[in-house]
Coordinates of C-alpha atoms in Angstrom, one line a residue:
Chain A
L16 CA 161.9 -39.2 203.7
T17 CA 163.1 -41.8 201.3
T18 CA 165.0 -44.8 202.6
F19 CA 166.6 -47.7 200.8
D20 CA 164.7 -51.0 200.8
P21 CA 166.5 -54.3 201.2
T22 CA 166.9 -54.7 197.4
G23 CA 168.7 -51.4 197.2
K24 CA 165.9 -49.4 195.6
L25 CA 164.5 -46.1 196.7
G26 CA 160.8 -46.7 197.0
Q27 CA 159.5 -43.2 196.9
V28 CA 161.7 -42.3 194.0
E29 CA 160.5 -45.3 192.0
R30 CA 156.9 -44.3 192.8
A31 CA 157.6 -40.7 191.8
M32 CA 158.8 -41.9 188.5
E33 CA 155.7 -44.0 188.1
A34 CA 153.6 -40.9 188.9
A35 CA 155.5 -38.8 186.4
S36 CA 155.1 -41.5 183.7
M37 CA 151.3 -41.1 183.9
G38 CA 151.6 -37.5 182.6
T39 CA 150.7 -36.3 179.2
P40 CA 153.1 -37.2 176.4
I41 CA 155.4 -34.5 175.0
V42 CA 157.2 -34.7 171.7
A43 CA 160.1 -32.5 170.7
I44 CA 162.4 -32.3 167.7
I45 CA 165.4 -30.3 166.8
N46 CA 165.5 -28.9 163.3
E47 CA 169.1 -27.9 163.0
K48 CA 168.8 -26.4 159.5
S49 CA 166.3 -23.8 160.5
N50 CA 167.8 -23.6 164.0
E51 CA 164.5 -24.4 165.7
I52 CA 163.2 -26.7 168.4
L53 CA 159.6 -27.7 168.0
M54 CA 157.7 -29.1 171.0
A55 CA 154.2 -30.4 171.1
A56 CA 151.9 -31.9 173.7
P57 CA 148.2 -32.8 173.6
Q58 CA 145.8 -31.0 175.9
I59 CA 143.2 -33.4 177.2
L60 CA 140.0 -31.8 178.5
P61 CA 137.2 -33.7 180.1
S62 CA 134.5 -31.7 178.4
V63 CA 133.8 -30.1 175.1
F64 CA 132.7 -27.0 177.0
M65 CA 136.1 -26.5 178.5
L66 CA 138.6 -24.3 176.7
D67 CA 141.8 -24.3 178.6
D68 CA 143.1 -25.2 182.1
G69 CA 145.6 -22.3 182.2
T70 CA 148.7 -24.3 183.0
A71 CA 151.6 -23.4 180.7
R72 CA 153.1 -26.7 179.8
F73 CA 156.0 -25.0 178.0
S74 CA 157.8 -22.1 179.6
S75 CA 160.8 -20.0 178.7
V76 CA 163.5 -20.2 181.4
A77 CA 166.2 -18.2 179.7
P78 CA 166.5 -16.6 176.2
H79 CA 168.1 -19.9 175.0
I80 CA 166.4 -22.4 177.2
A81 CA 162.8 -23.6 177.3
M82 CA 161.4 -26.3 179.6
A83 CA 158.3 -28.5 179.7
H84 CA 156.9 -30.6 182.5
S85 CA 154.9 -33.8 182.5
G86 CA 153.4 -35.6 185.4
I87 CA 152.0 -33.9 188.5
S88 CA 151.4 -30.3 187.2
A89 CA 151.8 -28.7 190.6
D90 CA 155.2 -30.2 191.0
G91 CA 156.1 -29.3 187.5
R92 CA 155.2 -25.7 188.1
V93 CA 157.4 -25.5 191.2
L94 CA 160.3 -26.9 189.2
I95 CA 159.9 -24.5 186.3
A96 CA 159.7 -21.6 188.7
A97 CA 162.9 -22.7 190.4
A98 CA 164.6 -23.0 187.0
Q99 CA 163.5 -19.5 186.1
R100 CA 164.7 -18.1 189.4
L101 CA 168.1 -19.8 188.9
A102 CA 168.4 -18.3 185.4
V103 CA 167.5 -14.8 186.6
E104 CA 169.9 -14.9 189.6
H105 CA 172.7 -16.0 187.4
A106 CA 172.1 -13.2 185.0
Y107 CA 172.0 -10.7 187.8
T108 CA 175.3 -11.9 189.4
F109 CA 177.3 -12.6 186.2
E110 CA 175.5 -10.5 183.6
E111 CA 175.4 -13.4 181.2
V112 CA 172.8 -16.0 180.3
I113 CA 173.1 -19.1 182.4
P114 CA 175.2 -21.9 180.8
I115 CA 173.1 -25.0 180.1
D116 CA 175.3 -27.4 182.1
L117 CA 175.1 -25.1 185.1
L118 CA 171.3 -25.0 185.0
L119 CA 171.1 -28.7 184.6
E120 CA 173.4 -29.3 187.4
E121 CA 171.5 -27.0 189.8
M122 CA 168.1 -28.5 188.8
S123 CA 169.3 -32.0 189.3
L124 CA 170.7 -31.1 192.7
L125 CA 167.3 -29.6 193.6
L126 CA 165.5 -32.7 192.6
Q127 CA 168.0 -34.9 194.4
E128 CA 167.7 -32.8 197.5
Y129 CA 164.0 -33.7 197.8
T130 CA 164.8 -37.4 197.7
M131 CA 166.7 -37.0 200.9
K132 CA 164.9 -34.2 202.7
P133 CA 163.0 -35.2 205.8
G134 CA 159.3 -34.5 205.7
S135 CA 159.2 -34.1 201.9
R136 CA 158.5 -36.3 199.0
P137 CA 160.3 -36.3 195.6
F138 CA 158.8 -34.3 192.7
G139 CA 156.4 -36.3 190.7
S140 CA 157.2 -34.7 187.4
T141 CA 159.6 -35.2 184.5
L142 CA 161.2 -32.2 182.9
L143 CA 162.1 -31.7 179.2
V144 CA 164.8 -29.1 178.8
A145 CA 165.4 -27.6 175.3
H146 CA 168.6 -25.7 174.7
L147 CA 169.0 -23.6 171.6
P148 CA 172.2 -21.6 171.6
P149 CA 172.6 -18.8 169.1
P150 CA 174.1 -20.3 165.9
A151 CA 177.9 -20.3 165.9
V152 CA 180.0 -19.5 162.8
S153 CA 182.3 -22.5 163.4
G154 CA 180.3 -24.7 165.6
S155 CA 182.9 -27.0 167.1
D156 CA 182.0 -26.6 170.8
P157 CA 179.7 -29.4 171.9
N158 CA 178.1 -27.1 174.4
Q159 CA 176.9 -24.9 171.6
K160 CA 174.7 -27.3 169.8
P161 CA 171.0 -27.4 170.2
Q162 CA 170.1 -30.2 172.6
L163 CA 167.3 -31.8 174.4
F164 CA 167.6 -33.2 178.0
R165 CA 165.3 -35.1 180.2
I166 CA 165.4 -34.7 184.0
N167 CA 163.8 -37.5 186.0
P168 CA 162.2 -37.2 189.5
S169 CA 165.3 -38.8 190.9
G170 CA 167.4 -35.9 189.5
S171 CA 169.2 -37.8 186.8
V172 CA 169.8 -35.9 183.6
T173 CA 169.8 -37.6 180.2
L174 CA 170.9 -36.1 177.0
L175 CA 168.4 -37.3 174.4
E176 CA 169.9 -38.6 171.2
D177 CA 169.3 -37.6 167.6
G178 CA 167.6 -34.4 168.5
I179 CA 164.3 -36.2 169.2
A180 CA 162.5 -36.4 172.5
V181 CA 159.5 -38.3 173.6
I182 CA 158.4 -38.0 177.1
N183 CA 155.8 -40.3 178.5
G184 CA 154.8 -41.7 175.2
K185 CA 155.2 -45.1 173.7
I186 CA 156.4 -44.9 170.1
S187 CA 156.9 -47.5 167.5
D188 CA 160.0 -47.6 165.3
D189 CA 158.3 -46.1 162.3
T190 CA 157.1 -43.2 164.3
M191 CA 160.6 -42.7 165.4
S192 CA 161.8 -42.6 161.8
K193 CA 159.0 -40.2 160.9
L194 CA 160.2 -38.0 163.6
K195 CA 163.8 -38.3 162.4
D196 CA 162.7 -37.2 158.9
L197 CA 160.9 -34.3 160.3
S198 CA 163.9 -33.2 162.3
Q199 CA 166.0 -33.3 159.2
S200 CA 163.7 -31.6 156.8
S201 CA 164.4 -28.1 155.9
T202 CA 162.1 -25.1 155.8
S203 CA 164.0 -23.3 153.1
T204 CA 162.7 -23.5 149.6
S205 CA 166.1 -24.3 148.1
S206 CA 166.5 -27.9 149.2
T207 CA 164.7 -30.9 147.9
K208 CA 162.7 -31.7 151.0
T209 CA 160.9 -28.6 151.7
T210 CA 158.3 -27.8 154.3
T211 CA 157.1 -24.6 155.7
D212 CA 156.9 -23.8 159.3
D213 CA 153.2 -24.4 159.6
D214 CA 153.6 -27.6 157.7
L215 CA 156.3 -28.8 160.1
Q216 CA 154.0 -28.1 163.0
Q217 CA 151.1 -29.9 161.4
Q218 CA 153.2 -32.9 160.7
L219 CA 154.4 -33.0 164.3
C220 CA 150.9 -32.7 165.6
D221 CA 149.8 -35.5 163.3
I222 CA 152.5 -37.8 164.6
L223 CA 151.5 -36.9 168.1
Q224 CA 147.9 -37.6 167.4
E225 CA 148.4 -40.9 165.6
S226 CA 151.0 -42.6 167.5
I227 CA 151.3 -41.2 170.9
A228 CA 148.0 -39.8 171.9
P229 CA 146.1 -43.1 171.5
K230 CA 147.8 -44.2 174.7
V231 CA 146.0 -41.4 176.4
F232 CA 142.9 -41.5 174.3
G233 CA 142.3 -45.0 175.4
K234 CA 141.8 -43.9 179.0
M235 CA 138.8 -41.6 178.3
D236 CA 135.5 -42.0 176.7
T237 CA 134.9 -38.7 175.2
E238 CA 137.4 -36.0 174.9
T239 CA 138.4 -32.9 173.1
V240 CA 142.1 -32.8 172.3
Q241 CA 143.9 -29.7 171.5
L242 CA 147.4 -29.7 170.4
P243 CA 149.2 -26.6 171.5
S244 CA 152.7 -26.7 170.1
C245 CA 155.6 -24.5 171.0
T246 CA 158.4 -23.4 168.9
L247 CA 161.7 -22.3 170.3
G248 CA 163.3 -20.5 167.5
A249 CA 164.6 -16.9 167.5
S250 CA 161.9 -16.2 169.9
F251 CA 159.9 -18.5 172.1
S252 CA 156.3 -18.8 170.9
S253 CA 153.6 -20.9 172.1
Q254 CA 150.5 -21.4 170.0
K255 CA 147.4 -23.5 169.8
G256 CA 147.5 -26.2 167.2
L257 CA 144.6 -28.0 165.7
R258 CA 141.7 -29.1 167.7
I259 CA 140.6 -32.7 167.5
Q260 CA 137.3 -34.0 168.7
R261 CA 136.7 -37.6 169.5
Y262 CA 133.4 -39.0 170.6
Chain B
M45 CA 204.8 21.7 240.4
N46 CA 207.2 24.6 239.7
V47 CA 206.5 24.6 235.9
Y48 CA 202.8 24.9 236.2
C49 CA 202.3 28.6 236.8
P50 CA 200.2 31.1 234.8
S51 CA 203.1 32.5 232.8
T52 CA 204.2 29.2 231.3
A53 CA 200.7 27.7 230.9
L54 CA 200.1 29.1 227.4
P55 CA 203.3 27.7 225.7
L56 CA 202.7 24.3 227.4
L57 CA 199.1 24.2 226.0
L58 CA 200.3 25.2 222.5
Y59 CA 202.9 22.4 222.7
L60 CA 200.3 19.8 223.6
F61 CA 197.9 21.0 220.8
T62 CA 200.7 20.6 218.2
L63 CA 201.5 17.1 219.4
M64 CA 197.8 16.1 219.0
G65 CA 197.8 17.7 215.5
L66 CA 200.8 15.7 214.4
A67 CA 199.2 12.5 215.7
R68 CA 196.1 13.1 213.6
A69 CA 198.2 13.9 210.5
Q70 CA 199.8 10.4 210.8
Q71 CA 196.4 8.7 210.3
Q72 CA 196.4 7.8 206.7
D73 CA 193.7 7.1 204.2
P74 CA 193.4 3.2 204.2
M75 CA 193.4 3.2 200.4
T76 CA 196.9 4.6 200.2
L77 CA 198.4 3.3 203.4
N78 CA 200.0 0.3 201.8
G79 CA 200.6 2.1 198.5
G80 CA 200.7 0.2 195.2
S81 CA 199.4 1.0 191.7
L82 CA 198.0 -0.9 188.7
L83 CA 197.7 -0.1 185.0
A84 CA 196.1 -2.1 182.2
M85 CA 196.2 -1.3 178.5
A86 CA 194.6 -2.8 175.5
G87 CA 196.2 -3.5 172.2
K88 CA 195.1 -5.4 169.1
D89 CA 193.9 -8.8 170.4
C90 CA 196.2 -8.4 173.5
V91 CA 196.1 -6.8 176.9
A92 CA 199.0 -5.7 179.2
V93 CA 198.6 -5.4 183.0
A94 CA 201.3 -3.7 185.0
V95 CA 201.5 -4.1 188.8
D96 CA 204.1 -2.6 191.1
K97 CA 206.0 -4.2 193.9
R98 CA 206.1 -1.8 196.8
F99 CA 204.4 -2.8 200.0
G100 CA 204.7 -0.1 202.6
S101 CA 203.2 1.3 205.8
G102 CA 202.7 5.0 205.1
P103 CA 206.1 6.5 204.1
Q104 CA 208.0 3.4 205.3
M105 CA 208.8 0.6 202.9
V106 CA 208.1 -2.8 204.4
N107 CA 208.5 -5.4 201.6
I108 CA 209.1 -5.7 197.9
A109 CA 206.4 -8.0 196.7
P110 CA 204.2 -7.7 193.6
R111 CA 200.5 -6.7 193.9
L112 CA 198.2 -9.7 194.0
A113 CA 196.8 -10.9 190.6
W114 CA 194.6 -13.9 190.1
T115 CA 194.3 -15.6 186.7
P116 CA 191.1 -17.7 186.5
N117 CA 192.0 -18.7 183.0
P118 CA 194.9 -18.1 180.6
Q119 CA 193.2 -15.1 179.0
L120 CA 191.9 -13.3 182.1
M121 CA 193.4 -11.6 185.0
V122 CA 192.1 -9.7 188.0
A123 CA 194.6 -7.5 190.0
F124 CA 194.0 -5.9 193.4
V125 CA 195.4 -2.8 195.0
G126 CA 194.5 -1.0 198.3
L127 CA 194.7 -2.0 201.9
E128 CA 196.6 -5.3 201.8
G129 CA 194.5 -7.1 204.4
D130 CA 191.3 -6.4 202.4
V131 CA 193.1 -7.3 199.2
Q132 CA 193.9 -10.8 200.6
S133 CA 190.3 -11.2 201.9
L134 CA 188.6 -10.0 198.8
S135 CA 190.7 -12.0 196.5
Q136 CA 190.1 -15.2 198.5
D137 CA 186.4 -14.6 198.7
L138 CA 186.2 -13.9 195.0
Q139 CA 188.1 -17.0 194.1
T140 CA 185.8 -19.1 196.3
Q141 CA 182.7 -17.6 194.8
V142 CA 183.9 -18.1 191.2
R143 CA 185.2 -21.6 191.7
S144 CA 182.1 -22.8 193.3
K145 CA 180.0 -21.9 190.3
L146 CA 182.3 -21.8 187.3
N147 CA 185.9 -22.5 186.3
R148 CA 185.4 -26.2 187.0
A149 CA 184.2 -29.2 185.1
L150 CA 180.6 -29.2 186.0
G151 CA 178.8 -32.3 187.2
F152 CA 176.9 -32.8 184.0
S153 CA 178.5 -32.1 180.8
T154 CA 178.0 -33.3 177.3
S155 CA 181.6 -33.6 176.4
T156 CA 184.2 -36.2 177.5
E157 CA 187.2 -34.0 177.0
E158 CA 188.4 -32.4 180.2
D159 CA 189.2 -29.0 178.8
K160 CA 185.8 -28.8 177.0
R161 CA 184.0 -29.7 180.1
R162 CA 185.4 -26.8 182.0
R163 CA 183.3 -23.8 181.9
Y164 CA 185.6 -20.7 182.0
I165 CA 184.3 -17.5 183.4
S166 CA 184.1 -14.6 181.0
P167 CA 185.7 -11.2 181.7
K168 CA 182.4 -9.5 181.9
A169 CA 181.0 -12.0 184.3
L170 CA 184.1 -11.8 186.5
A171 CA 183.8 -8.0 186.6
S172 CA 180.2 -8.3 187.4
I173 CA 180.6 -10.6 190.4
T174 CA 183.5 -8.6 191.8
S175 CA 181.4 -5.5 191.6
H176 CA 178.5 -7.3 193.4
M177 CA 180.9 -8.5 196.1
L178 CA 182.3 -5.0 196.7
Y179 CA 178.9 -3.4 196.9
R180 CA 177.5 -6.1 199.1
N181 CA 180.0 -5.0 201.8
R182 CA 179.3 -1.3 201.1
G183 CA 182.7 0.1 201.4
R184 CA 184.2 -2.2 204.0
Y185 CA 186.7 -3.5 201.5
Y186 CA 189.4 -0.8 200.8
V187 CA 190.3 -2.4 197.5
E188 CA 190.2 -1.1 193.9
P189 CA 190.4 -4.2 191.6
L190 CA 191.1 -4.2 188.0
V191 CA 189.8 -6.9 185.6
A192 CA 191.7 -7.3 182.3
G193 CA 191.4 -10.0 179.7
L194 CA 190.4 -11.2 176.3
S195 CA 186.8 -12.2 175.7
S196 CA 186.7 -14.9 173.1
S197 CA 183.5 -15.9 171.6
S198 CA 183.3 -19.6 170.5
A199 CA 182.1 -18.4 167.1
S200 CA 185.2 -16.6 166.1
S201 CA 188.9 -16.7 166.9
V202 CA 189.1 -13.0 167.4
C203 CA 189.8 -12.0 171.0
K204 CA 188.4 -8.7 172.0
P205 CA 190.2 -6.9 174.9
F206 CA 188.2 -6.3 178.0
L207 CA 189.3 -3.8 180.6
C208 CA 187.4 -2.8 183.7
A209 CA 188.4 -0.9 186.9
M210 CA 186.3 -0.6 190.0
D211 CA 186.2 1.7 192.9
M212 CA 185.9 0.4 196.4
I213 CA 182.1 0.1 196.3
G214 CA 182.1 -1.6 193.0
A215 CA 181.3 1.0 190.4
K216 CA 182.6 -0.4 187.1
S217 CA 184.3 1.7 184.5
T218 CA 185.2 -0.1 181.3
S219 CA 187.4 1.2 178.7
Q220 CA 188.7 0.3 175.2
S221 CA 192.1 1.9 175.9
F222 CA 193.4 1.7 179.4
V223 CA 192.4 1.6 183.1
C224 CA 194.4 2.3 186.2
S225 CA 194.0 2.0 190.0
G226 CA 196.0 2.8 193.1
A227 CA 198.1 5.5 194.7
A228 CA 199.6 6.8 191.5
S229 CA 196.4 6.6 189.5
K230 CA 196.2 10.3 188.9
S231 CA 199.7 10.3 187.3
L232 CA 198.9 7.1 185.5
Y233 CA 195.9 8.6 183.8
G234 CA 198.2 11.2 182.3
T235 CA 201.1 9.0 181.2
A236 CA 198.8 6.3 179.8
E237 CA 196.8 8.9 177.8
A238 CA 200.0 10.2 176.4
L239 CA 201.5 6.9 175.3
W240 CA 198.4 4.8 174.3
K241 CA 197.6 4.4 170.7
P242 CA 194.8 2.3 169.2
D243 CA 195.6 -1.1 167.6
M244 CA 199.1 -1.6 169.0
D245 CA 200.7 -5.0 168.5
K246 CA 202.0 -6.9 171.5
D247 CA 205.5 -5.5 171.5
Q248 CA 204.3 -1.9 171.1
L249 CA 201.8 -2.5 173.8
L250 CA 204.3 -3.9 176.2
R251 CA 206.6 -0.9 175.6
A252 CA 203.8 1.6 176.0
C253 CA 202.4 0.0 179.1
G254 CA 205.8 -0.4 180.7
E255 CA 206.9 3.2 179.9
A256 CA 203.7 4.8 181.1
F257 CA 203.8 2.8 184.3
Q258 CA 207.4 3.5 185.1
S259 CA 207.1 7.3 184.3
A260 CA 204.1 7.7 186.6
L261 CA 205.7 5.7 189.4
E262 CA 208.9 7.6 189.4
R263 CA 207.0 10.6 190.8
D264 CA 205.0 8.6 193.4
C265 CA 206.6 7.8 196.7
L266 CA 204.0 5.2 197.6
S267 CA 204.5 3.0 194.6
G268 CA 207.5 1.6 192.8
Y269 CA 210.4 -0.7 193.7
G270 CA 210.0 -2.6 190.5
S271 CA 207.0 -3.8 188.4
L272 CA 205.7 -6.8 186.6
V273 CA 204.0 -6.4 183.3
Y274 CA 201.8 -9.3 182.3
L275 CA 201.1 -9.6 178.6
I276 CA 197.8 -11.5 177.8
T277 CA 197.3 -12.9 174.4
K278 CA 195.3 -15.8 173.0
D279 CA 198.3 -18.0 173.6
G280 CA 198.5 -17.2 177.3
I281 CA 200.1 -14.9 179.8
T282 CA 203.8 -13.8 179.7
E283 CA 205.4 -12.0 182.7
Y284 CA 208.1 -9.3 182.3
D285 CA 210.0 -7.9 185.2
L286 CA 211.0 -4.2 185.0
A287 CA 213.4 -2.5 187.2
H288 CA 212.7 0.9 188.7
R289 CA 214.5 3.5 190.7
N290 CA 214.2 2.0 194.2
D291 CA 212.9 4.8 196.3

């Protein structure tokens, strides 16, 4: 049970956010031209003999919503499962995909509940929610734009600006601008700045490796880093990126 | 007693049996006890819903009051007919269920404008939840609701008519032309079939719906005493009051 301290802070919630911030960094960009959201996170393994730890960092919650978790994996798994259950129950009752604001509201209520529940602790994991609605002919409805949200262990939901999300990573200004460029580049061959899908992924991985992963690299002596990235486009696909080895 | 002797026993028994038979014949089917009928027709980008005004108890007329219709949003209507007590309960339950989840400005929304924050329920979703609610109670609600509205997608300005009638355990039957419920439904199927044409504009639709409804109700003693025809277009709902022969 979390109680207020004399300064007005919730101790357990602060500590939960601290725990969540120690998770692996995740980077996401929205590419509106190709109507895609690209997400990437490094996978740090303690030994070169290990291939995978089996936890899906990115999961599909609904046909238009994907989620990633960072922090305590076990807590993250529970939250993703809860989101998936909410989406399925909504589809069963209303025969429609769950609206993003309804999902966010219910998830934030769930996280908040655990900051008040006796005998429980808050979730120690941050969620990244990627919403990719089907493209609209005349897109004037703000609820129909691709968006990225972050949900904190306290339950607060933040809309991430500019179609770029960095969870648990410290980024410099020029990395930010590199990410911005990436999110604006087009994958069609007709415009001046052209990149292919694989190229886009490669560039994202590079940014992740150069700028963000060093924070994590610094903690371990030898590691093998894989960069599985996940594309939320017409279909949700998760694939392994390049594999980096550091000694 | 003088009367009770073998020669008069048989006529006395016959008399008693007839009385019992009459008493059983007075027990009426709960669906038609209170009377009432509904008809909904689709035109080009518009829908008309006709409800009658007779509230009775078997053959006796009790009150002239239109059948209950709830409009969650200006392009959607759900009308109820059947046992009036169940109509009131079901409509209140349905309103509570829908309002707790949708049809309100949700806690988290990316828009600051009030009407954009409100998430309206779609006709299909409303039909779905009504159907679930009826089936959950497995025939304890003697109600046959009717959902009629325009489903507008944000991508286009075209509003497609949506019509759905349900039986008392929630079996949905959708139609592109017309649906009907209530005591006069058998007659309504006939008159509506005769008068419906595809792609009617709103004046033609109003006329066709009103005429079909009135003709069928003239021959039904359990419905009538006036009717209200609601015309649903993308601009909202207009109510028209029609007079009937009051018997």
